Amino acid sequence: MRLTILGGGGFRVPLVFRAVSGDGADPAALGVDELVLYDVSAERLGVIGAVLEELRVPCSPRVRTTTDLTDAVRGADFVFSAIRVGGLAGRVCDERVAMAHGVIGQETTGAGGVCYGLRTVPTAVRVAETVAEHAPSAWVINFTNPAGMVTEAMRRSLGERVIGICDSPVGLFRRVARALEIDPADAVFDYAGLNHLGWLRAVYVDGADRLPELLADGPLLRRIEEGRLFGPEWLRTLGAIPNEYLWYWYFRTDALAAELTSRETRGEFLREQQEAFYAAAAKDPTTAYAAWEATRRQREETYMADSRELTGSGERDPYDLDGGGYDAVALAVMRAVARDEPSDLVLNVANRGTLPFLDDEAVVEVPCRIDAGGPRPRPVGRLDLHAQGLVTSMKAVERTTVEAALTGSRELAVRALATHPLVGAVPVARAVLDDQLAAVPELAAVIRRD
Ligand code: G6P
Ligand code: MN
């Protein structure tokens, strides 16, 4: 079985390689015998290739690298799309430009998410078309952010063959299960929304909802990240635990203040960290693996550091640092499909009536049962009016962003930004777009300046 990773020179690729290599006990574990890494940068491919050689075990797949997209996808059984259009320089602009105009500066949430989507969608659609033409039976697992809107755009050519993933809901489930001292495999998590905009409303074990027990216990709640981030009182008010990205919505003023007082943004931190890693590893490939491991650790430890600092959350739970993020979700999807092993996972898929206030084609993030036939959303409880409102607003923003990206319309790009509730003002939208167009060539290539 051939797995192709687009963004194959990316930092998290060794995690995927490790996962497909299995633990050595069962060589046929997943049956991936060839891994094709595609990237626009041959240097990054070289560095990641060197890390993989250090991680190689007897049942690891053979690895081939390429900078040709068609060559990469032809004959693939699975394609992981994990690209970052505009690189970390683009991420820094998403953050800094928004902040300069007084709104949240974050890669997927707020103005930054719209700008990131605008420059990414045309490339993602080209990827989808290339896969549809050269590997029509392949499954595409989309990691590329903003994952919800990118997956919806890719569905135009790939239909049910593209599945969007995120590690955030499963991370929340793991933490909640640990606090409740239950095995996540024994629980049904009632979670629903859009990517980075969802709520956990119930946790059923043997038919009984255990979430109220957790919500009632402040000290217990404070043992999980979301409890510290939102505070037990707010979680009780909501009667649910929101995805961590809803911090930027519910604590918008604090989040912005934290961003503005922080010496550097997350993008700036990562840009420096990643540049140093790739440069050092390219210079001396024998050190590539050790450098990667140290860099990865530091990246995990500092995830969402601004919010943790502001809320006095302290360091991340050691359990969250190795817990299995994107690689684990992607591998679980692949295993379920390739081996026809039914599995329950939260995925970004077409709505098909799951959230009745959205149309069937809307990509939503909901629990799915997945097997060789692909994912099918499972029934979830009704979202309350507040959540329906946010989800509906954001679906409109996503669709306007996709249309703007595919038509090059400046007018639609302004509309997407101005109607985003975290931007919420036409002059801010125009100013953000102008500054972005001046600073980000990948965006200027998409949106007309007239
Ligand atoms: C989580 C989110 C991803 C996001 C990542 C950012 O895993 O689910 O969508 O890309 O965090 O992490 P980073 O280390 O790049 O700040
Ligand atoms: Mn995510």
GROMACS .gro file of C-alpha atoms and ligand atoms in nm:
model
  467
    1MET     CA    1   0.000   0.000   0.000
    2ARG     CA    2   0.133   0.340  -0.094
    3LEU     CA    3   0.094   0.645   0.127
    4THR     CA    4   0.182   0.987  -0.009
    5ILE     CA    5   0.237   1.284   0.218
    6LEU     CA    6   0.198   1.629   0.063
    7GLY     CA    7   0.407   1.860   0.275
    8GLY     CA    8   0.644   1.566   0.311
    9GLY     CA    9   0.929   1.789   0.429
   10GLY     CA   10   0.709   1.904   0.716
   11PHE     CA   11   0.813   1.883   1.075
   12ARG     CA   12   0.551   1.631   1.190
   13VAL     CA   13   0.619   1.377   0.912
   14PRO     CA   14   0.849   1.162   1.133
   15LEU     CA   15   0.551   1.104   1.365
   16VAL     CA   16   0.358   0.955   1.075
   17PHE     CA   17   0.657   0.747   0.970
   18ARG     CA   18   0.693   0.613   1.323
   19ALA     CA   19   0.325   0.527   1.334
   20VAL     CA   20   0.321   0.344   0.998
   21SER     CA   21   0.635   0.157   1.096
   22GLY     CA   22   0.442  -0.001   1.383
   23ASP     CA   23   0.616  -0.127   1.691
   24GLY     CA   24   0.808  -0.397   1.507
   25ALA     CA   25   0.589  -0.673   1.646
   26ASP     CA   26   0.343  -0.686   1.359
   27PRO     CA   27   0.504  -0.607   1.024
   28ALA     CA   28   0.171  -0.622   0.846
   29ALA     CA   29   0.018  -0.378   1.094
   30LEU     CA   30  -0.096  -0.127   0.837
   31GLY     CA   31   0.051  -0.261   0.521
   32VAL     CA   32   0.214   0.064   0.412
   33ASP     CA   33   0.518  -0.054   0.221
   34GLU     CA   34   0.592   0.267   0.036
   35LEU     CA   35   0.593   0.623   0.163
   36VAL     CA   36   0.617   0.902  -0.093
   37LEU     CA   37   0.709   1.243   0.039
   38TYR     CA   38   0.622   1.543  -0.175
   39ASP     CA   39   0.728   1.898  -0.092
   40VAL     CA   40   0.806   2.220  -0.274
   41SER     CA   41   1.139   2.230  -0.090
   42ALA     CA   42   1.399   1.966  -0.174
   43GLU     CA   43   1.608   2.080   0.122
   44ARG     CA   44   1.328   2.016   0.370
   45LEU     CA   45   1.270   1.675   0.210
   46GLY     CA   46   1.640   1.598   0.261
   47VAL     CA   47   1.631   1.691   0.628
   48ILE     CA   48   1.315   1.495   0.705
   49GLY     CA   49   1.452   1.202   0.503
   50ALA     CA   50   1.758   1.202   0.732
   51VAL     CA   51   1.536   1.197   1.043
   52LEU     CA   52   1.338   0.905   0.900
   53GLU     CA   53   1.651   0.700   0.838
   54GLU     CA   54   1.731   0.729   1.210
   55LEU     CA   55   1.380   0.614   1.296
   56ARG     CA   56   1.386   0.321   1.054
   57VAL     CA   57   1.297  -0.021   1.198
   58PRO     CA   58   1.280  -0.350   1.006
   59CYS     CA   59   0.916  -0.308   0.904
   60SER     CA   60   0.937   0.058   0.806
   61PRO     CA   61   0.818   0.142   0.454
   62ARG     CA   62   1.066   0.239   0.187
   63VAL     CA   63   1.074   0.614   0.132
   64ARG     CA   64   1.081   0.810  -0.192
   65THR     CA   65   1.091   1.189  -0.215
   66THR     CA   66   0.973   1.408  -0.500
   67THR     CA   67   0.897   1.771  -0.582
   68ASP     CA   68   0.652   1.675  -0.859
   69LEU     CA   69   0.290   1.667  -0.744
   70THR     CA   70   0.158   1.439  -1.018
   71ASP     CA   71   0.442   1.194  -0.968
   72ALA     CA   72   0.371   1.201  -0.594
   73VAL     CA   73   0.004   1.116  -0.610
   74ARG     CA   74  -0.001   0.875  -0.905
   75GLY     CA   75  -0.080   0.528  -0.778
   76ALA     CA   76  -0.127   0.636  -0.415
   77ASP     CA   77  -0.378   0.451  -0.198
   78PHE     CA   78  -0.382   0.723   0.068
   79VAL     CA   79  -0.277   1.085   0.043
   80PHE     CA   80  -0.214   1.294   0.351
   81SER     CA   81  -0.237   1.661   0.264
   82ALA     CA   82  -0.045   1.865   0.519
   83ILE     CA   83   0.069   2.174   0.335
   84ARG     CA   84   0.125   2.527   0.460
   85VAL     CA   85   0.082   2.775   0.177
   86GLY     CA   86   0.295   3.082   0.251
   87GLY     CA   87   0.495   2.895   0.514
   88LEU     CA   88   0.549   3.027   0.864
   89ALA     CA   89   0.614   3.373   0.721
   90GLY     CA   90   0.250   3.370   0.611
   91ARG     CA   91   0.141   3.258   0.958
   92VAL     CA   92   0.330   3.550   1.114
   93CYS     CA   93   0.151   3.792   0.879
   94ASP     CA   94  -0.186   3.639   0.969
   95GLU     CA   95  -0.110   3.711   1.332
   96ARG     CA   96   0.067   4.046   1.308
   97VAL     CA   97  -0.161   4.213   1.053
   98ALA     CA   98  -0.474   4.123   1.250
   99MET     CA   99  -0.318   4.239   1.576
  100ALA     CA  100  -0.209   4.568   1.418
  101HIS     CA  101  -0.577   4.636   1.348
  102GLY     CA  102  -0.691   4.542   1.697
  103VAL     CA  103  -0.833   4.196   1.631
  104ILE     CA  104  -0.730   3.843   1.732
  105GLY     CA  105  -0.414   3.731   1.551
  106GLN     CA  106  -0.437   3.354   1.521
  107GLU     CA  107  -0.363   3.114   1.234
  108THR     CA  108  -0.706   2.952   1.205
  109THR     CA  109  -0.940   3.172   1.410
  110GLY     CA  110  -1.052   3.522   1.318
  111ALA     CA  111  -0.902   3.738   1.042
  112GLY     CA  112  -0.594   3.516   1.025
  113GLY     CA  113  -0.803   3.210   0.949
  114VAL     CA  114  -0.975   3.388   0.661
  115CYS     CA  115  -0.646   3.510   0.513
  116TYR     CA  116  -0.487   3.168   0.556
  117GLY     CA  117  -0.789   3.013   0.386
  118LEU     CA  118  -0.781   3.261   0.098
  119ARG     CA  119  -0.426   3.175  -0.001
  120THR     CA  120  -0.461   2.801   0.068
  121VAL     CA  121  -0.788   2.707  -0.104
  122PRO     CA  122  -0.668   2.738  -0.468
  123THR     CA  123  -0.367   2.516  -0.394
  124ALA     CA  124  -0.581   2.265  -0.205
  125VAL     CA  125  -0.825   2.253  -0.496
  126ARG     CA  126  -0.537   2.192  -0.738
  127VAL     CA  127  -0.422   1.906  -0.515
  128ALA     CA  128  -0.774   1.764  -0.512
  129GLU     CA  129  -0.799   1.784  -0.891
  130THR     CA  130  -0.460   1.617  -0.933
  131VAL     CA  131  -0.560   1.331  -0.704
  132ALA     CA  132  -0.897   1.294  -0.876
  133GLU     CA  133  -0.718   1.262  -1.209
  134HIS     CA  134  -0.415   1.051  -1.120
  135ALA     CA  135  -0.526   0.846  -0.819
  136PRO     CA  136  -0.905   0.838  -0.850
  137SER     CA  137  -0.953   0.566  -0.592
  138ALA     CA  138  -0.721   0.718  -0.329
  139TRP     CA  139  -0.851   0.849   0.002
  140VAL     CA  140  -0.731   1.194   0.092
  141ILE     CA  141  -0.687   1.278   0.456
  142ASN     CA  142  -0.671   1.652   0.488
  143PHE     CA  143  -0.466   1.802   0.772
  144THR     CA  144  -0.425   2.135   0.594
  145ASN     CA  145  -0.569   2.426   0.788
  146PRO     CA  146  -0.815   2.588   0.809
  147ALA     CA  147  -0.920   2.224   0.788
  148GLY     CA  148  -1.298   2.265   0.767
  149MET     CA  149  -1.314   2.507   0.478
  150VAL     CA  150  -1.022   2.344   0.297
  151THR     CA  151  -1.193   2.005   0.318
  152GLU     CA  152  -1.520   2.153   0.193
  153ALA     CA  153  -1.339   2.309  -0.105
  154MET     CA  154  -1.161   1.981  -0.185
  155ARG     CA  155  -1.493   1.797  -0.188
  156ARG     CA  156  -1.572   1.972  -0.517
  157SER     CA  157  -1.340   1.729  -0.697
  158LEU     CA  158  -1.307   1.447  -0.447
  159GLY     CA  159  -1.653   1.412  -0.295
  160GLU     CA  160  -1.658   1.152  -0.017
  161ARG     CA  161  -1.292   1.062  -0.083
  162VAL     CA  162  -1.163   1.354   0.123
  163ILE     CA  163  -1.179   1.347   0.502
  164GLY     CA  164  -1.068   1.638   0.718
  165ILE     CA  165  -0.898   1.573   1.049
  166CYS     CA  166  -0.798   1.759   1.363
  167ASP     CA  167  -0.639   1.635   1.684
  168SER     CA  168  -0.815   1.884   1.907
  169PRO     CA  169  -1.146   1.699   1.984
  170VAL     CA  170  -0.978   1.367   2.058
  171GLY     CA  171  -0.732   1.545   2.287
  172LEU     CA  172  -1.027   1.691   2.477
  173PHE     CA  173  -1.193   1.348   2.499
  174ARG     CA  174  -0.875   1.193   2.635
  175ARG     CA  175  -0.843   1.457   2.905
  176VAL     CA  176  -1.208   1.429   3.005
  177ALA     CA  177  -1.190   1.050   3.018
  178ARG     CA  178  -0.883   1.066   3.237
  179ALA     CA  179  -1.049   1.309   3.476
  180LEU     CA  180  -1.355   1.084   3.497
  181GLU     CA  181  -1.134   0.776   3.528
  182ILE     CA  182  -1.303   0.605   3.239
  183ASP     CA  183  -1.165   0.435   2.930
  184PRO     CA  184  -1.241   0.660   2.629
  185ALA     CA  185  -1.324   0.343   2.434
  186ASP     CA  186  -1.618   0.281   2.671
  187ALA     CA  187  -1.768   0.626   2.627
  188VAL     CA  188  -1.978   0.799   2.363
  189PHE     CA  189  -1.878   1.163   2.330
  190ASP     CA  190  -2.151   1.398   2.214
  191TYR     CA  191  -1.941   1.657   2.034
  192ALA     CA  192  -2.045   1.874   1.740
  193GLY     CA  193  -1.968   2.191   1.549
  194LEU     CA  194  -1.714   2.301   1.291
  195ASN     CA  195  -1.339   2.256   1.298
  196HIS     CA  196  -1.195   2.454   1.594
  197LEU     CA  197  -1.552   2.554   1.682
  198GLY     CA  198  -1.716   2.263   1.860
  199TRP     CA  199  -1.863   2.171   2.198
  200LEU     CA  200  -1.860   1.854   2.406
  201ARG     CA  201  -2.211   1.838   2.552
  202ALA     CA  202  -2.230   1.490   2.703
  203VAL     CA  203  -2.019   1.185   2.778
  204TYR     CA  204  -2.227   0.869   2.788
  205VAL     CA  205  -2.102   0.563   2.970
  206ASP     CA  206  -2.347   0.274   2.981
  207GLY     CA  207  -2.620   0.514   2.875
  208ALA     CA  208  -2.562   0.763   3.159
  209ASP     CA  209  -2.418   1.112   3.098
  210ARG     CA  210  -2.107   1.158   3.314
  211LEU     CA  211  -2.030   1.516   3.204
  212PRO     CA  212  -2.245   1.685   3.473
  213GLU     CA  213  -2.034   1.512   3.737
  214LEU     CA  214  -1.720   1.665   3.591
  215LEU     CA  215  -1.879   2.008   3.545
  216ALA     CA  216  -1.986   2.011   3.910
  217ASP     CA  217  -1.638   1.938   4.041
  218GLY     CA  218  -1.418   2.250   4.017
  219PRO     CA  219  -1.091   2.093   4.133
  220LEU     CA  220  -1.140   1.800   3.900
  221LEU     CA  221  -1.218   2.033   3.609
  222ARG     CA  222  -0.904   2.230   3.680
  223ARG     CA  223  -0.705   1.917   3.621
  224ILE     CA  224  -0.776   1.939   3.248
  225GLU     CA  225  -0.655   2.216   3.018
  226GLU     CA  226  -0.999   2.331   2.915
  227GLY     CA  227  -1.103   2.360   3.280
  228ARG     CA  228  -0.815   2.594   3.352
  229LEU     CA  229  -0.856   2.784   3.025
  230PHE     CA  230  -1.228   2.860   3.052
  231GLY     CA  231  -1.270   2.829   3.429
  232PRO     CA  232  -1.522   2.593   3.592
  233GLU     CA  233  -1.781   2.868   3.630
  234TRP     CA  234  -1.803   2.942   3.259
  235LEU     CA  235  -1.812   2.573   3.172
  236ARG     CA  236  -2.105   2.528   3.410
  237THR     CA  237  -2.280   2.825   3.254
  238LEU     CA  238  -2.240   2.667   2.912
  239GLY     CA  239  -2.320   2.319   3.036
  240ALA     CA  240  -2.058   2.196   2.791
  241ILE     CA  241  -1.683   2.195   2.733
  242PRO     CA  242  -1.586   2.396   2.426
  243ASN     CA  243  -1.299   2.320   2.194
  244GLU     CA  244  -0.987   2.504   2.316
  245TYR     CA  245  -1.006   2.740   2.015
  246LEU     CA  246  -1.328   2.885   2.153
  247TRP     CA  247  -1.109   3.062   2.408
  248TYR     CA  248  -1.047   3.323   2.137
  249TRP     CA  249  -1.424   3.378   2.122
  250TYR     CA  250  -1.534   3.362   2.484
  251PHE     CA  251  -1.225   3.537   2.621
  252ARG     CA  252  -1.160   3.756   2.324
  253THR     CA  253  -1.040   4.063   2.513
  254ASP     CA  254  -0.803   3.859   2.732
  255ALA     CA  255  -0.679   3.668   2.431
  256LEU     CA  256  -0.605   3.987   2.241
  257ALA     CA  257  -0.438   4.148   2.541
  258ALA     CA  258  -0.220   3.839   2.584
  259GLU     CA  259  -0.121   3.851   2.219
  260LEU     CA  260  -0.040   4.220   2.230
  261THR     CA  261   0.177   4.192   2.540
  262SER     CA  262   0.361   3.883   2.429
  263ARG     CA  263   0.713   3.943   2.296
  264GLU     CA  264   0.659   3.719   2.000
  265THR     CA  265   0.368   3.545   1.831
  266ARG     CA  266   0.336   3.167   1.803
  267GLY     CA  267   0.429   3.199   1.434
  268GLU     CA  268   0.740   3.402   1.515
  269PHE     CA  269   0.848   3.152   1.778
  270LEU     CA  270   0.798   2.861   1.539
  271ARG     CA  271   0.960   3.038   1.246
  272GLU     CA  272   1.278   3.088   1.445
  273GLN     CA  273   1.267   2.741   1.598
  274GLN     CA  274   1.200   2.563   1.271
  275GLU     CA  275   1.453   2.764   1.069
  276ALA     CA  276   1.721   2.676   1.323
  277PHE     CA  277   1.628   2.309   1.313
  278TYR     CA  278   1.621   2.275   0.934
  279ALA     CA  279   1.945   2.472   0.893
  280ALA     CA  280   2.133   2.271   1.156
  281ALA     CA  281   2.004   1.938   1.031
  282ALA     CA  282   2.086   2.022   0.668
  283LYS     CA  283   2.440   2.112   0.770
  284ASP     CA  284   2.500   1.797   0.971
  285PRO     CA  285   2.246   1.522   0.892
  286THR     CA  286   2.394   1.297   1.163
  287THR     CA  287   2.239   1.530   1.422
  288ALA     CA  288   1.901   1.556   1.244
  289TYR     CA  289   1.713   1.311   1.460
  290ALA     CA  290   1.834   1.440   1.798
  291ALA     CA  291   1.763   1.797   1.689
  292TRP     CA  292   1.417   1.700   1.566
  293GLU     CA  293   1.325   1.530   1.892
  294ALA     CA  294   1.438   1.825   2.105
  295THR     CA  295   1.257   2.070   1.876
  296ARG     CA  296   0.939   1.865   1.879
  297ARG     CA  297   0.938   1.849   2.257
  298GLN     CA  298   0.980   2.224   2.285
  299ARG     CA  299   0.703   2.281   2.032
  300GLU     CA  300   0.457   2.062   2.224
  301GLU     CA  301   0.549   2.215   2.558
  302THR     CA  302   0.482   2.567   2.434
  303TYR     CA  303   0.154   2.496   2.250
  304MET     CA  304  -0.100   2.772   2.329
  305ALA     CA  305   0.146   2.912   2.582
  306ASP     CA  306  -0.012   3.261   2.579
  307SER     CA  307  -0.346   3.133   2.697
  308ARG     CA  308  -0.193   2.909   2.960
  309GLU     CA  309   0.019   3.189   3.096
  310LEU     CA  310  -0.273   3.429   3.115
  311THR     CA  311  -0.500   3.180   3.288
  312GLY     CA  312  -0.228   3.063   3.525
  313SER     CA  313  -0.255   2.716   3.382
  314GLY     CA  314   0.111   2.634   3.428
  315GLU     CA  315   0.284   2.372   3.221
  316ARG     CA  316   0.109   2.124   2.998
  317ASP     CA  317   0.010   1.792   3.141
  318PRO     CA  318   0.289   1.545   3.056
  319TYR     CA  319   0.015   1.314   2.938
  320ASP     CA  320  -0.077   1.563   2.664
  321LEU     CA  321   0.275   1.589   2.529
  322ASP     CA  322   0.304   1.244   2.377
  323GLY     CA  323  -0.063   1.166   2.359
  324GLY     CA  324  -0.078   1.112   1.984
  325GLY     CA  325  -0.196   1.408   1.784
  326TYR     CA  326  -0.256   1.439   1.413
  327ASP     CA  327  -0.051   1.133   1.326
  328ALA     CA  328  -0.265   0.918   1.555
  329VAL     CA  329  -0.593   1.046   1.409
  330ALA     CA  330  -0.471   1.006   1.050
  331LEU     CA  331  -0.345   0.656   1.119
  332ALA     CA  332  -0.671   0.560   1.286
  333VAL     CA  333  -0.860   0.676   0.974
  334MET     CA  334  -0.626   0.481   0.750
  335ARG     CA  335  -0.651   0.167   0.958
  336ALA     CA  336  -1.030   0.178   0.967
  337VAL     CA  337  -1.056   0.221   0.589
  338ALA     CA  338  -0.770  -0.005   0.476
  339ARG     CA  339  -0.849  -0.293   0.710
  340ASP     CA  340  -1.223  -0.236   0.724
  341GLU     CA  341  -1.205  -0.207   1.101
  342PRO     CA  342  -1.503   0.003   1.212
  343SER     CA  343  -1.388   0.287   1.430
  344ASP     CA  344  -1.544   0.593   1.594
  345LEU     CA  345  -1.357   0.915   1.525
  346VAL     CA  346  -1.437   1.285   1.514
  347LEU     CA  347  -1.390   1.389   1.151
  348ASN     CA  348  -1.465   1.674   0.915
  349VAL     CA  349  -1.723   1.533   0.675
  350ALA     CA  350  -2.034   1.634   0.483
  351ASN     CA  351  -2.319   1.712   0.720
  352ARG     CA  352  -2.589   1.492   0.567
  353GLY     CA  353  -2.853   1.607   0.814
  354THR     CA  354  -2.641   1.570   1.128
  355LEU     CA  355  -2.677   1.939   1.214
  356PRO     CA  356  -3.027   2.001   1.075
  357PHE     CA  357  -2.984   2.378   1.051
  358LEU     CA  358  -2.704   2.335   0.791
  359ASP     CA  359  -2.735   2.193   0.440
  360ASP     CA  360  -2.614   1.843   0.354
  361GLU     CA  361  -2.298   1.955   0.175
  362ALA     CA  362  -2.164   2.166   0.462
  363VAL     CA  363  -1.852   2.011   0.612
  364VAL     CA  364  -1.899   1.973   0.988
  365GLU     CA  365  -1.682   1.827   1.264
  366VAL     CA  366  -1.873   1.544   1.425
  367PRO     CA  367  -1.827   1.190   1.555
  368CYS     CA  368  -1.831   0.938   1.269
  369ARG     CA  369  -1.832   0.564   1.231
  370ILE     CA  370  -1.568   0.485   0.971
  371ASP     CA  371  -1.483   0.164   0.787
  372ALA     CA  372  -1.389   0.056   0.432
  373GLY     CA  373  -1.697   0.236   0.304
  374GLY     CA  374  -1.569   0.566   0.447
  375PRO     CA  375  -1.703   0.782   0.728
  376ARG     CA  376  -2.067   0.825   0.822
  377PRO     CA  377  -2.165   1.087   1.077
  378ARG     CA  378  -2.333   0.952   1.389
  379PRO     CA  379  -2.637   1.122   1.536
  380VAL     CA  380  -2.555   1.397   1.785
  381GLY     CA  381  -2.767   1.601   2.024
  382ARG     CA  382  -2.912   1.932   1.915
  383LEU     CA  383  -2.682   2.234   1.931
  384ASP     CA  384  -2.833   2.517   2.133
  385LEU     CA  385  -2.929   2.841   1.962
  386HIS     CA  386  -2.606   3.014   2.064
  387ALA     CA  387  -2.390   2.740   1.910
  388GLN     CA  388  -2.613   2.721   1.603
  389GLY     CA  389  -2.562   3.094   1.556
  390LEU     CA  390  -2.183   3.077   1.573
  391VAL     CA  391  -2.167   2.770   1.349
  392THR     CA  392  -2.401   2.926   1.092
  393SER     CA  393  -2.208   3.254   1.089
  394MET     CA  394  -1.880   3.074   1.046
  395LYS     CA  395  -2.010   2.848   0.772
  396ALA     CA  396  -2.111   3.162   0.582
  397VAL     CA  397  -1.762   3.307   0.637
  398GLU     CA  398  -1.599   2.983   0.519
  399ARG     CA  399  -1.806   2.971   0.203
  400THR     CA  400  -1.746   3.335   0.122
  401THR     CA  401  -1.374   3.276   0.173
  402VAL     CA  402  -1.375   2.976  -0.062
  403GLU     CA  403  -1.565   3.171  -0.329
  404ALA     CA  404  -1.331   3.468  -0.293
  405ALA     CA  405  -1.029   3.239  -0.326
  406LEU     CA  406  -1.161   3.061  -0.632
  407THR     CA  407  -1.277   3.375  -0.814
  408GLY     CA  408  -1.003   3.613  -0.699
  409SER     CA  409  -1.267   3.860  -0.589
  410ARG     CA  410  -1.147   4.133  -0.355
  411GLU     CA  411  -1.506   4.223  -0.278
  412LEU     CA  412  -1.582   3.872  -0.153
  413ALA     CA  413  -1.256   3.864   0.045
  414VAL     CA  414  -1.359   4.185   0.223
  415ARG     CA  415  -1.702   4.038   0.280
  416ALA     CA  416  -1.555   3.720   0.434
  417LEU     CA  417  -1.341   3.924   0.673
  418ALA     CA  418  -1.607   4.183   0.760
  419THR     CA  419  -1.874   3.924   0.836
  420HIS     CA  420  -1.643   3.721   1.059
  421PRO     CA  421  -1.774   3.788   1.411
  422LEU     CA  422  -1.419   3.822   1.545
  423VAL     CA  423  -1.347   4.099   1.291
  424GLY     CA  424  -1.689   4.250   1.267
  425ALA     CA  425  -1.609   4.584   1.100
  426VAL     CA  426  -1.580   4.675   0.734
  427PRO     CA  427  -1.292   4.925   0.772
  428VAL     CA  428  -1.090   4.667   0.969
  429ALA     CA  429  -1.160   4.406   0.704
  430ARG     CA  430  -1.040   4.636   0.427
  431ALA     CA  431  -0.729   4.738   0.617
  432VAL     CA  432  -0.637   4.379   0.702
  433LEU     CA  433  -0.678   4.272   0.342
  434ASP     CA  434  -0.471   4.563   0.207
  435ASP     CA  435  -0.186   4.496   0.448
  436GLN     CA  436  -0.201   4.125   0.377
  437LEU     CA  437  -0.191   4.179   0.001
  438ALA     CA  438   0.115   4.398   0.041
  439ALA     CA  439   0.294   4.150   0.266
  440VAL     CA  440   0.199   3.802   0.148
  441PRO     CA  441   0.285   3.718  -0.215
  442GLU     CA  442   0.087   3.392  -0.199
  443LEU     CA  443  -0.225   3.595  -0.122
  444ALA     CA  444  -0.149   3.858  -0.385
  445ALA     CA  445  -0.137   3.572  -0.637
  446VAL     CA  446  -0.495   3.479  -0.546
  447ILE     CA  447  -0.688   3.801  -0.483
  448ARG     CA  448  -0.711   4.082  -0.740
  449ARG     CA  449  -0.607   4.419  -0.609
  450ASP     CA  450  -0.873   4.630  -0.786
  451G6P     C1  451  -0.355   2.196   1.709
  451G6P     C2  452  -0.460   2.224   1.607
  451G6P     C3  453  -0.399   2.235   1.471
  451G6P     C4  454  -0.293   2.340   1.469
  451G6P     C5  455  -0.190   2.312   1.577
  451G6P     C6  456  -0.097   2.428   1.592
  451G6P     O1  457  -0.298   2.070   1.689
  451G6P     O2  458  -0.560   2.126   1.608
  451G6P     O3  459  -0.499   2.260   1.376
  451G6P     O4  460  -0.229   2.343   1.345
  451G6P     O5  461  -0.253   2.293   1.699
  451G6P     O6  462   0.013   2.388   1.665
  451G6P     P1  463   0.147   2.472   1.654
  451G6P     O7  464   0.249   2.392   1.727
  451G6P     O8  465   0.176   2.483   1.506
  451G6P     O9  466   0.117   2.604   1.714
  452MN      MN  467  -0.678   2.144   1.420
   0.00000   0.00000   0.00000
